[in-house]
């Protein structure tokens, strides 16, 4: 979009013009099509009408706590017409990354959820580590904790059972220099309804990285891999693709990184002021976080779809 | 020591010359006078002879897992002639910091050990949080976890029961902007015998800082407060004071920050090559991590003390 005016309010005739220019639309989920367990008003109609009009629609989320199947079920319950293979969460993408990019031969030490375990097992990767791991013994015991010799990768996703012992176990594996180190994403917060939040995977990942003095490769947005996952499976033309999200540093940056058109929706984390601050900064790196367009809510797309 | 040659091997007549130029000697503990549960050979004689010769000797450690009393007991067992009030650990210094600098009126939410609880209570500060805090419920419950309205500070030290729920609870307190945020130290590792290590307090603190998007004030080395604690109680003349440690980024930097003479001992974490790399870097910030002198072990001080 270089040379074009950015951060434009999307309304009127511009909506139809943009939708006509794309074949595929990628949506982030939380803060875009739903908030917590409630669909954003109008979101179901938008998604279902886009599909009826022949657009390919995909869902890309950094949240690693659900399998594709679990996402598809949640979406159906909320009234979205969605197939499991249209959903790309980091639990699934992380498994694909280990399988197709790393070509991992060995087990994973997993700091993560049961959903991550299921997606790993679905591509034939065994894991150890899911569930509580309480401390016992003394420091010398922690340093000499038994390690599974088949483990060849440490993977960090969201884990409500994250503990000192899990951090220590990951650290002991990562002292082996040939042990891979992969994280699902770096989001530091999980936003909830009413302006509340809880700590996100980024906090867990940084703790492990600091202990190990190594940096993990992350698969989630804004990393290209998330888009590559979709594009390689569904033959998406990036020149005719729109990324819709509520976060500038993940969704919009992913879109920019991959050469997609970008649309910020203001029903989630980032504000218009955030976007304008990036635009005015004059900093090249921050320009990637300026969306081409913004809407108050994706319901703003409805008139053009219904017309 | 500006203008003087730095990083000089301390031996021969230079040892006596240095010892004659100081009245007080501050020792780090782990990697300096002991390793794990074993005294460094010759260390007990060095400490005891320094005291016999009228030197004031103090122990300053970033380890927050023991009270002064527990340190004094460990030292006695190993043969050191040490009083409780000569020991300054971060459990004690953190309590002093909250009491004397912050003038805290209220409770502490403590991510830390029983030793930290005891040192806080000894200065009249109540706490909540010590011990396991397992996860239960769903995300919305975590975000609405009951908070103690009397808590006015979050304190992070070493805590083997560190968990997602503790990080979350600290985060919820820290969303209150008037809630103080204090850490004991930023060491990322606890070195153990045989080249082994376990994750240090720095990993826990960074996880909480990342969640809260706030930076904690730390009291441990290389922060001046640790020396101020000693100096204010024992009237130490910094021109006639030597800091002895095994870490350049904590012990030696504390000494430089406070204008003390500095001695690196090679029985612990940092190497002579590390020190030389700082010296050759030409970087002003890194010069503070170059010691005035180094020894293979503090046992190298023995001949001058016995002579």
Coordinates of C-alpha atoms in Angstrom, one line a residue:
Chain A
X1 CA 0.0 0.0 0.0
X2 CA 3.1 2.3 -0.2
X3 CA 2.2 5.7 -1.4
X4 CA -1.4 5.3 -0.5
X5 CA -3.1 7.0 2.4
X6 CA -3.3 4.6 5.3
X7 CA -5.4 4.3 8.4
X8 CA -8.5 5.3 6.5
X9 CA -12.0 4.9 8.0
X10 CA -13.7 2.1 6.0
X11 CA -17.3 3.2 5.1
X12 CA -19.7 3.8 2.3
X13 CA -18.7 2.8 -1.2
X14 CA -15.1 2.0 0.0
X15 CA -16.4 -1.1 1.8
X16 CA -17.6 -2.7 -1.4
X17 CA -14.6 -1.6 -3.3
X18 CA -12.3 -3.3 -0.8
X19 CA -14.3 -6.5 -0.6
X20 CA -14.3 -6.7 -4.4
X21 CA -10.5 -6.4 -4.4
X22 CA -10.1 -9.6 -2.3
X23 CA -10.8 -13.3 -2.6
X24 CA -9.7 -14.3 0.9
X25 CA -10.3 -12.7 4.3
X26 CA -8.3 -13.7 7.4
X27 CA -10.0 -12.9 10.8
X28 CA -8.4 -12.8 14.2
X29 CA -11.0 -14.2 16.7
X30 CA -10.8 -12.7 20.2
X31 CA -11.8 -9.0 20.1
X32 CA -12.8 -9.3 16.4
X33 CA -15.6 -11.9 16.0
X34 CA -16.2 -12.5 19.7
X35 CA -15.3 -11.2 23.1
X36 CA -14.9 -14.0 25.7
X37 CA -18.0 -16.2 25.0
X38 CA -20.1 -13.6 23.2
X39 CA -20.1 -13.0 19.5
X40 CA -19.5 -9.4 18.5
X41 CA -23.0 -8.2 17.3
X42 CA -23.3 -8.6 13.5
X43 CA -20.2 -10.7 13.3
X44 CA -22.0 -14.0 12.4
X45 CA -23.9 -12.4 9.5
X46 CA -20.7 -10.8 8.2
X47 CA -18.8 -14.1 8.2
X48 CA -21.7 -16.1 6.8
X49 CA -22.4 -13.6 4.1
X50 CA -18.8 -13.4 3.0
X51 CA -18.8 -17.2 2.5
X52 CA -22.1 -17.1 0.7
X53 CA -20.6 -14.5 -1.7
X54 CA -17.8 -16.9 -2.5
X55 CA -15.0 -15.4 -0.3
X56 CA -12.6 -17.8 1.3
X57 CA -12.7 -17.0 5.1
X58 CA -10.0 -18.2 7.6
X59 CA -9.5 -17.7 11.3
X60 CA -6.0 -17.1 12.6
X61 CA -5.6 -16.9 16.4
X62 CA -2.5 -16.8 18.7
X63 CA -4.5 -18.5 21.4
X64 CA -3.0 -22.0 22.0
X65 CA -5.6 -23.3 24.4
X66 CA -7.9 -24.9 21.8
X67 CA -7.6 -27.4 19.0
X68 CA -9.1 -26.5 15.5
X69 CA -12.0 -28.8 16.4
X70 CA -12.7 -27.0 19.7
X71 CA -12.6 -23.6 17.8
X72 CA -15.0 -24.9 15.1
X73 CA -17.4 -26.2 17.8
X74 CA -17.3 -22.8 19.7
X75 CA -18.0 -21.0 16.4
X76 CA -20.9 -23.2 15.5
X77 CA -22.4 -22.7 18.9
X78 CA -22.2 -18.9 18.4
X79 CA -23.8 -19.2 14.9
X80 CA -20.8 -19.0 12.6
X81 CA -20.8 -21.3 9.5
X82 CA -17.2 -22.6 9.8
X83 CA -15.3 -25.7 9.0
X84 CA -12.5 -27.1 11.2
X85 CA -10.0 -26.7 8.4
X86 CA -10.7 -23.0 8.1
X87 CA -9.3 -22.4 11.6
X88 CA -5.6 -21.9 12.3
X89 CA -4.7 -21.6 16.0
X90 CA -1.2 -21.7 17.4
X91 CA -1.8 -25.1 18.9
X92 CA -2.2 -26.5 15.4
X93 CA 0.3 -24.2 13.7
X94 CA 3.0 -25.1 16.2
X95 CA 2.5 -28.8 15.5
X96 CA 2.7 -28.1 11.8
X97 CA 5.9 -26.0 12.3
X98 CA 7.6 -28.8 14.3
X99 CA 6.5 -31.4 11.7
X100 CA 7.1 -29.5 8.4
X101 CA 9.8 -26.9 9.1
X102 CA 11.8 -28.5 11.9
X103 CA 11.1 -32.0 10.7
X104 CA 11.4 -33.0 14.4
X105 CA 12.3 -36.5 15.1
X106 CA 11.8 -37.0 18.9
X107 CA 9.5 -36.0 21.7
X108 CA 8.5 -32.5 22.8
X109 CA 8.8 -31.2 26.4
X110 CA 5.5 -29.3 26.4
X111 CA 4.6 -26.3 28.6
X112 CA 1.1 -26.0 27.3
X113 CA -2.5 -27.3 27.3
X114 CA -4.2 -30.5 26.5
X115 CA -5.3 -28.9 23.2
X116 CA -1.6 -28.5 22.2
X117 CA -1.0 -32.1 23.2
X118 CA -3.8 -33.2 20.9
X119 CA -2.6 -31.2 17.9
X120 CA 1.0 -32.6 18.4
X121 CA -0.3 -36.1 18.6
X122 CA -2.5 -35.6 15.5
X123 CA 0.7 -35.0 13.5
X124 CA 2.5 -38.0 15.2
X125 CA 4.6 -36.0 17.7
X126 CA 4.8 -37.4 21.2
X127 CA 5.1 -35.1 24.2
X128 CA 5.7 -35.0 27.9
X129 CA 4.9 -32.3 30.4
X130 CA 1.1 -31.5 30.2
X131 CA -0.6 -30.9 33.6
X132 CA 0.7 -29.9 37.1
X133 CA 4.4 -30.3 38.0
X134 CA 4.8 -29.4 41.6
X135 CA 8.2 -28.8 43.3
X136 CA 9.7 -31.3 45.6
X137 CA 13.2 -31.9 47.0
X138 CA 16.0 -29.4 47.2
X139 CA 17.9 -27.3 44.7
X140 CA 20.4 -30.1 43.9
X141 CA 17.4 -32.3 43.1
X142 CA 15.9 -29.7 40.8
X143 CA 19.2 -29.4 38.9
X144 CA 19.4 -33.1 38.5
X145 CA 15.7 -33.7 37.6
X146 CA 15.4 -36.8 35.4
X147 CA 15.2 -35.8 31.7
X148 CA 13.6 -37.9 28.9
X149 CA 16.4 -38.7 26.5
X150 CA 13.9 -38.7 23.6
X151 CA 13.0 -35.1 24.1
X152 CA 14.5 -33.0 21.2
X153 CA 12.4 -29.8 21.6
X154 CA 11.0 -27.5 24.3
X155 CA 7.6 -25.9 23.3
X156 CA 6.0 -23.1 25.3
X157 CA 2.4 -22.2 24.9
X158 CA -0.3 -21.1 27.3
X159 CA -0.2 -23.2 30.4
X160 CA -2.3 -22.5 33.5
X161 CA -0.1 -25.1 35.4
X162 CA 3.0 -23.1 34.6
X163 CA 5.3 -23.4 37.7
X164 CA 8.9 -23.0 38.9
X165 CA 9.4 -26.7 38.3
X166 CA 8.2 -26.5 34.7
X167 CA 10.5 -23.5 34.0
X168 CA 13.4 -25.5 35.6
X169 CA 12.7 -28.6 33.6
X170 CA 12.6 -26.6 30.3
X171 CA 15.8 -24.9 31.3
X172 CA 17.5 -28.3 32.0
X173 CA 16.5 -29.5 28.5
X174 CA 17.6 -26.3 26.9
X175 CA 21.1 -26.6 28.3
X176 CA 21.4 -29.3 25.6
X177 CA 22.3 -27.0 22.6
X178 CA 20.7 -29.3 20.0
X179 CA 17.3 -29.1 21.8
X180 CA 14.9 -27.0 19.7
X181 CA 13.1 -24.1 21.4
X182 CA 9.7 -23.0 20.0
X183 CA 7.0 -20.8 21.4
X184 CA 3.4 -20.3 20.2
X185 CA 3.3 -16.5 20.6
X186 CA 4.5 -13.5 22.6
X187 CA 1.2 -11.9 23.6
X188 CA 1.8 -10.7 27.2
X189 CA -1.9 -10.5 28.1
X190 CA -5.1 -12.4 27.5
X191 CA -7.8 -9.6 27.4
X192 CA -11.1 -10.6 28.9
X193 CA -14.5 -8.8 29.2
X194 CA -14.9 -5.6 31.1
X195 CA -11.3 -4.4 30.6
X196 CA -9.9 -7.3 32.7
X197 CA -7.0 -9.4 31.6
X198 CA -4.8 -12.3 32.8
X199 CA -1.1 -12.9 31.9
X200 CA -0.5 -14.3 28.5
X201 CA 2.0 -16.8 27.0
X202 CA 4.6 -14.1 26.4
X203 CA 5.2 -13.9 30.2
X204 CA 5.8 -17.7 30.4
X205 CA 8.0 -17.7 27.3
X206 CA 10.2 -14.8 28.5
X207 CA 10.7 -16.5 31.9
X208 CA 12.0 -19.6 30.1
X209 CA 14.1 -17.7 27.7
X210 CA 15.7 -15.7 30.5
X211 CA 16.5 -18.9 32.4
X212 CA 17.9 -20.6 29.4
X213 CA 19.6 -17.5 27.9
X214 CA 18.2 -18.6 24.6
X215 CA 15.6 -17.1 22.3
X216 CA 12.6 -19.2 21.1
X217 CA 11.3 -19.3 17.6
X218 CA 7.7 -18.3 17.7
X219 CA 5.1 -19.4 15.2
X220 CA 2.2 -17.1 16.0
X221 CA 1.3 -13.7 14.6
X222 CA 3.2 -11.5 13.6
X223 CA 5.4 -14.3 12.3
X224 CA 4.9 -15.2 8.6
X225 CA 4.5 -18.8 9.4
X226 CA 0.9 -18.4 10.5
X227 CA 0.0 -17.0 7.0
X228 CA 2.2 -19.6 5.3
X229 CA 0.1 -22.3 7.0
X230 CA -3.1 -20.9 5.5
X231 CA -1.6 -20.0 2.1
X232 CA 0.1 -23.4 1.5
X233 CA -3.1 -25.3 2.2
X234 CA -5.6 -23.1 0.4
X235 CA -3.6 -21.5 -2.4
X236 CA -4.2 -17.9 -1.1
X237 CA -3.2 -15.1 -3.4
X238 CA -1.7 -12.5 -1.0
X239 CA -2.4 -9.6 -3.4
X240 CA -6.1 -10.5 -3.0
X241 CA -6.2 -11.1 0.7
X242 CA -7.4 -9.0 3.7
X243 CA -6.3 -9.4 7.3
X244 CA -8.8 -8.2 9.9
X245 CA -7.7 -7.9 13.5
X246 CA -7.9 -5.9 16.7
X247 CA -4.1 -5.8 17.6
X248 CA -1.6 -3.7 15.7
X249 CA 1.5 -5.6 17.0
X250 CA 0.2 -9.0 16.0
X251 CA -2.7 -8.9 13.4
X252 CA -1.9 -5.8 11.5
X253 CA 1.9 -6.5 11.6
X254 CA 1.3 -10.0 10.3
X255 CA -0.7 -8.5 7.4
X256 CA 2.0 -6.0 6.6
X257 CA 4.8 -8.6 6.9
X258 CA 2.9 -10.8 4.3
X259 CA 1.9 -8.0 1.9
X260 CA -1.8 -8.3 2.7
X261 CA -4.4 -5.6 2.9
X262 CA -5.1 -4.7 6.6
X263 CA -8.2 -3.7 8.5
X264 CA -8.2 -2.8 12.2
X265 CA -11.4 -3.2 14.1
X266 CA -11.9 -1.2 17.3
X267 CA -13.8 -3.9 19.3
X268 CA -10.6 -5.2 20.9
X269 CA -7.2 -4.3 22.3
X270 CA -5.8 -1.5 20.0
X271 CA -7.2 2.0 19.6
X272 CA -7.3 4.4 16.7
X273 CA -4.9 6.6 18.8
X274 CA -2.4 3.7 19.0
X275 CA -2.5 3.4 15.2
X276 CA -2.1 7.1 14.6
X277 CA 0.8 7.2 17.0
X278 CA 2.6 4.6 15.0
X279 CA 1.8 6.5 11.8
X280 CA 3.1 9.8 13.1
X281 CA 6.2 8.3 14.7
X282 CA 8.1 8.4 11.4
X283 CA 9.7 5.2 12.5
X284 CA 10.0 2.6 9.6
X285 CA 9.5 -0.4 11.9
X286 CA 6.3 1.1 13.4
X287 CA 4.7 1.7 9.9
X288 CA 4.0 -2.0 9.7
X289 CA 1.6 -1.6 12.5
X290 CA -0.5 1.1 10.7
X291 CA -3.5 -0.6 9.1
X292 CA -4.7 0.4 5.7
X293 CA -8.3 0.8 7.1
X294 CA -10.2 0.8 10.3
X295 CA -13.8 0.1 11.4
X296 CA -15.6 0.5 14.7
X297 CA -16.7 -3.1 14.4
X298 CA -16.8 -5.7 11.6
X299 CA -20.6 -5.1 11.7
X300 CA -19.7 -2.0 9.6
X301 CA -19.1 -4.4 6.7
X302 CA -22.7 -5.6 6.8
X303 CA -24.5 -3.0 4.6
X304 CA -22.2 -3.6 1.6
X305 CA -22.7 -7.4 2.0
X306 CA -26.5 -7.1 2.3
X307 CA -26.9 -4.6 -0.5
Chain B
X1 CA 40.7 3.7 41.0
X2 CA 40.6 5.9 37.9
X3 CA 44.0 6.2 36.2
X4 CA 45.3 3.1 38.0
X5 CA 45.8 -0.2 36.3
X6 CA 42.8 -2.5 36.8
X7 CA 42.2 -6.2 36.8
X8 CA 45.6 -6.9 38.5
X9 CA 46.5 -10.3 39.9
X10 CA 46.6 -9.9 43.7
X11 CA 49.7 -11.7 45.1
X12 CA 52.9 -11.2 47.0
X13 CA 53.4 -7.9 48.8
X14 CA 50.3 -6.4 47.1
X15 CA 48.0 -8.5 49.3
X16 CA 49.3 -6.9 52.5
X17 CA 49.3 -3.5 50.9
X18 CA 45.6 -3.8 49.9
X19 CA 44.5 -5.2 53.3
X20 CA 46.4 -2.4 55.1
X21 CA 44.4 0.1 53.0
X22 CA 41.0 -1.1 54.2
X23 CA 39.1 -1.3 57.5
X24 CA 36.1 -3.2 56.2
X25 CA 35.7 -6.1 53.8
X26 CA 32.4 -7.1 52.2
X27 CA 32.1 -10.7 51.0
X28 CA 29.6 -12.3 48.7
X29 CA 28.8 -15.8 49.9
X30 CA 28.0 -18.3 47.2
X31 CA 31.0 -18.9 44.9
X32 CA 33.2 -16.9 47.3
X33 CA 33.2 -18.4 50.8
X34 CA 31.3 -21.5 49.9
X35 CA 29.9 -23.5 47.1
X36 CA 26.6 -25.1 47.9
X37 CA 27.1 -26.6 51.3
X38 CA 30.9 -26.7 51.2
X39 CA 33.2 -24.0 52.4
X40 CA 35.8 -22.9 49.8
X41 CA 39.1 -24.3 51.2
X42 CA 40.9 -21.8 53.3
X43 CA 37.9 -19.4 53.4
X44 CA 37.2 -19.9 57.1
X45 CA 40.7 -19.1 58.1
X46 CA 40.7 -16.0 55.9
X47 CA 37.5 -14.6 57.4
X48 CA 38.4 -15.5 61.0
X49 CA 41.9 -14.0 60.7
X50 CA 40.6 -10.8 59.1
X51 CA 38.4 -10.4 62.1
X52 CA 41.2 -11.2 64.6
X53 CA 43.2 -8.5 63.0
X54 CA 40.5 -6.0 63.7
X55 CA 38.9 -5.8 60.2
X56 CA 35.1 -5.3 60.0
X57 CA 33.8 -8.2 57.9
X58 CA 30.3 -8.3 56.3
X59 CA 28.4 -10.7 54.1
X60 CA 26.2 -9.4 51.3
X61 CA 24.2 -11.9 49.3
X62 CA 21.4 -11.6 46.7
X63 CA 20.0 -15.0 47.8
X64 CA 16.6 -14.3 49.4
X65 CA 15.9 -17.8 50.6
X66 CA 17.5 -17.4 54.1
X67 CA 17.1 -15.0 57.1
X68 CA 20.2 -13.5 58.7
X69 CA 19.8 -16.0 61.5
X70 CA 19.8 -18.9 59.0
X71 CA 22.9 -17.6 57.3
X72 CA 24.7 -17.1 60.6
X73 CA 23.8 -20.7 61.6
X74 CA 25.1 -22.1 58.3
X75 CA 28.3 -20.1 58.6
X76 CA 28.9 -21.3 62.1
X77 CA 28.4 -24.9 61.0
X78 CA 31.0 -24.4 58.3
X79 CA 33.5 -22.9 60.9
X80 CA 33.1 -19.2 60.2
X81 CA 33.2 -16.9 63.2
X82 CA 30.2 -14.7 62.2
X83 CA 27.5 -12.7 64.0
X84 CA 23.9 -12.5 62.7
X85 CA 24.1 -8.7 62.3
X86 CA 27.2 -9.0 60.0
X87 CA 25.0 -10.8 57.4
X88 CA 23.0 -8.8 54.8
X89 CA 20.8 -11.0 52.6
X90 CA 18.1 -9.7 50.2
X91 CA 15.3 -11.1 52.5
X92 CA 16.5 -8.8 55.2
X93 CA 17.4 -5.8 53.0
X94 CA 14.1 -6.0 51.2
X95 CA 12.3 -5.7 54.5
X96 CA 14.5 -2.8 55.5
X97 CA 13.9 -1.1 52.1
X98 CA 10.1 -1.4 52.4
X99 CA 10.3 -0.1 56.0
X100 CA 12.9 2.7 55.8
X101 CA 12.8 3.9 52.1
X102 CA 9.2 3.2 51.1
X103 CA 7.8 3.7 54.6
X104 CA 5.2 1.1 53.6
X105 CA 1.9 1.3 55.4
X106 CA 0.0 -1.8 54.5
X107 CA 0.6 -5.5 53.6
X108 CA 2.8 -7.1 51.1
X109 CA 1.7 -9.6 48.5
X110 CA 4.8 -11.8 48.7
X111 CA 6.1 -14.1 45.9
X112 CA 8.9 -15.5 48.1
X113 CA 10.1 -17.8 50.8
X114 CA 9.3 -18.3 54.5
X115 CA 12.6 -16.6 55.2
X116 CA 11.3 -13.4 53.5
X117 CA 8.1 -13.6 55.5
X118 CA 10.1 -13.8 58.7
X119 CA 12.3 -10.8 57.8
X120 CA 9.2 -8.8 56.9
X121 CA 7.4 -9.7 60.1
X122 CA 10.5 -8.8 62.1
X123 CA 10.2 -5.2 60.9
X124 CA 6.4 -5.3 61.5
X125 CA 5.2 -5.8 57.9
X126 CA 2.4 -8.3 57.3
X127 CA 2.3 -10.4 54.2
X128 CA 0.1 -12.7 52.2
X129 CA 1.1 -15.2 49.5
X130 CA 3.8 -17.6 50.9
X131 CA 3.4 -21.2 49.9
X132 CA 1.6 -22.9 47.0
X133 CA -1.2 -21.1 45.0
X134 CA -2.6 -23.6 42.6
X135 CA -4.9 -22.7 39.7
X136 CA -8.6 -23.3 39.8
X137 CA -11.7 -22.1 37.9
X138 CA -11.7 -20.4 34.5
X139 CA -10.0 -17.3 33.0
X140 CA -12.8 -15.0 34.2
X141 CA -12.3 -16.3 37.8
X142 CA -8.5 -15.6 37.5
X143 CA -9.1 -12.1 36.4
X144 CA -11.5 -11.6 39.3
X145 CA -9.4 -13.3 42.0
X146 CA -10.2 -11.8 45.4
X147 CA -7.6 -9.2 46.4
X148 CA -6.6 -8.2 49.9
X149 CA -7.5 -4.5 50.1
X150 CA -4.7 -3.9 52.7
X151 CA -2.0 -5.0 50.2
X152 CA 0.0 -1.9 49.1
X153 CA 3.1 -3.6 47.6
X154 CA 4.0 -6.6 45.5
X155 CA 7.4 -8.1 46.4
X156 CA 9.1 -10.8 44.3
X157 CA 12.0 -12.9 45.6
X158 CA 13.0 -16.5 45.1
X159 CA 9.9 -18.7 45.3
X160 CA 10.0 -22.4 44.5
X161 CA 6.2 -22.3 44.5
X162 CA 6.1 -19.7 41.7
X163 CA 3.1 -20.5 39.5
X164 CA 0.8 -19.0 36.9
X165 CA -1.7 -18.2 39.6
X166 CA 0.9 -16.3 41.6
X167 CA 2.0 -14.3 38.5
X168 CA -1.7 -13.5 37.9
X169 CA -2.3 -12.5 41.5
X170 CA 0.7 -10.1 41.4
X171 CA -0.5 -8.8 38.0
X172 CA -4.0 -8.0 39.4
X173 CA -2.5 -6.1 42.4
X174 CA -0.1 -4.2 40.1
X175 CA -3.0 -2.9 37.9
X176 CA -3.5 -0.6 40.9
X177 CA -1.0 2.1 40.1
X178 CA -0.4 3.0 43.7
X179 CA 0.7 -0.5 44.5
X180 CA 4.5 -0.6 45.1
X181 CA 6.6 -3.1 43.1
X182 CA 9.9 -4.4 44.6
X183 CA 12.1 -7.3 43.7
X184 CA 15.0 -8.8 45.6
X185 CA 17.4 -9.2 42.7
X186 CA 17.7 -9.9 39.0
X187 CA 20.1 -12.9 39.0
X188 CA 18.8 -15.2 36.3
X189 CA 20.5 -18.4 37.6
X190 CA 21.3 -20.0 40.9
X191 CA 24.6 -21.7 40.3
X192 CA 25.1 -25.1 42.0
X193 CA 28.0 -27.6 42.3
X194 CA 29.3 -29.3 39.2
X195 CA 28.5 -26.6 36.7
X196 CA 24.7 -27.2 37.3
X197 CA 22.2 -24.4 37.9
X198 CA 18.5 -23.7 38.4
X199 CA 16.5 -20.7 37.3
X200 CA 17.0 -17.6 39.6
X201 CA 14.7 -14.9 40.9
X202 CA 15.4 -12.7 37.8
X203 CA 13.2 -15.1 35.7
X204 CA 10.3 -14.8 38.1
X205 CA 10.6 -11.1 38.3
X206 CA 10.8 -10.6 34.6
X207 CA 7.6 -12.7 34.1
X208 CA 5.7 -10.5 36.6
X209 CA 7.1 -7.3 35.1
X210 CA 6.1 -8.4 31.6
X211 CA 2.6 -9.2 32.7
X212 CA 2.2 -6.0 34.6
X213 CA 4.1 -3.9 32.0
X214 CA 5.8 -2.2 35.0
X215 CA 9.4 -2.3 36.2
X216 CA 10.2 -3.3 39.8
X217 CA 12.7 -1.5 42.0
X218 CA 15.3 -4.1 43.1
X219 CA 17.2 -3.9 46.3
X220 CA 20.0 -6.5 45.7
X221 CA 23.4 -6.0 44.2
X222 CA 24.4 -4.1 42.1
X223 CA 21.9 -1.6 43.6
X224 CA 23.5 0.8 46.1
X225 CA 20.9 0.0 48.7
X226 CA 22.6 -3.2 49.7
X227 CA 25.8 -1.2 50.6
X228 CA 23.8 1.6 52.2
X229 CA 22.2 -1.0 54.5
X230 CA 25.7 -2.1 55.8
X231 CA 27.2 1.4 55.8
X232 CA 24.3 3.1 57.7
X233 CA 24.4 0.4 60.5
X234 CA 28.2 0.1 60.9
X235 CA 29.6 3.5 59.8
X236 CA 31.6 2.1 57.0
X237 CA 34.2 4.4 55.3
X238 CA 33.8 3.6 51.6
X239 CA 37.3 4.8 50.9
X240 CA 38.6 2.1 53.2
X241 CA 36.3 -0.7 52.1
X242 CA 36.9 -3.8 49.9
X243 CA 34.2 -5.7 48.0
X244 CA 35.0 -9.4 47.3
X245 CA 32.8 -11.3 44.9
X246 CA 32.6 -13.9 42.1
X247 CA 30.2 -12.0 39.8
X248 CA 31.1 -9.0 37.7
X249 CA 27.5 -7.9 37.0
X250 CA 26.5 -7.9 40.7
X251 CA 29.4 -7.9 43.2
X252 CA 32.0 -6.0 41.3
X253 CA 29.5 -3.5 39.8
X254 CA 28.1 -2.9 43.3
X255 CA 31.6 -2.1 44.5
X256 CA 32.2 0.2 41.5
X257 CA 28.8 1.9 42.0
X258 CA 29.7 2.6 45.6
X259 CA 33.3 3.7 45.2
X260 CA 34.8 0.6 46.9
X261 CA 37.9 -1.3 46.1
X262 CA 37.0 -4.5 44.2
X263 CA 38.4 -8.0 44.2
X264 CA 37.2 -10.8 41.9
X265 CA 37.6 -14.4 43.0
X266 CA 37.6 -17.1 40.4
X267 CA 35.9 -19.8 42.5
X268 CA 32.4 -18.9 41.2
X269 CA 30.5 -17.6 38.1
X270 CA 32.7 -15.0 36.3
X271 CA 36.0 -15.7 34.6
X272 CA 39.1 -13.6 34.1
X273 CA 38.3 -13.7 30.4
X274 CA 34.9 -12.1 31.2
X275 CA 36.6 -9.3 33.1
X276 CA 39.2 -8.7 30.4
X277 CA 36.4 -8.6 27.8
X278 CA 34.7 -5.8 29.8
X279 CA 38.0 -4.0 30.1
X280 CA 38.8 -4.2 26.4
X281 CA 35.3 -3.2 25.3
X282 CA 36.0 0.5 25.6
X283 CA 32.4 0.8 26.8
X284 CA 32.0 3.1 29.8
X285 CA 29.2 1.1 31.3
X286 CA 31.2 -2.1 31.2
X287 CA 34.2 -0.5 33.0
X288 CA 32.2 -0.7 36.2
X289 CA 32.4 -4.5 35.9
X290 CA 36.2 -4.6 35.7
X291 CA 37.6 -5.4 39.2
X292 CA 40.7 -3.7 40.6
X293 CA 42.2 -7.1 41.5
X294 CA 41.6 -10.8 41.1
X295 CA 42.6 -14.0 42.9
X296 CA 42.2 -17.7 42.1
X297 CA 40.5 -18.1 45.5
X298 CA 40.2 -16.0 48.6
X299 CA 42.7 -18.6 50.1
X300 CA 45.3 -16.5 48.2
X301 CA 44.9 -13.9 51.0
X302 CA 46.0 -16.4 53.7
X303 CA 49.8 -16.0 53.5
X304 CA 49.6 -12.2 54.1
X305 CA 47.2 -12.8 57.1
X306 CA 49.3 -15.5 58.6
X307 CA 52.6 -13.8 58.1

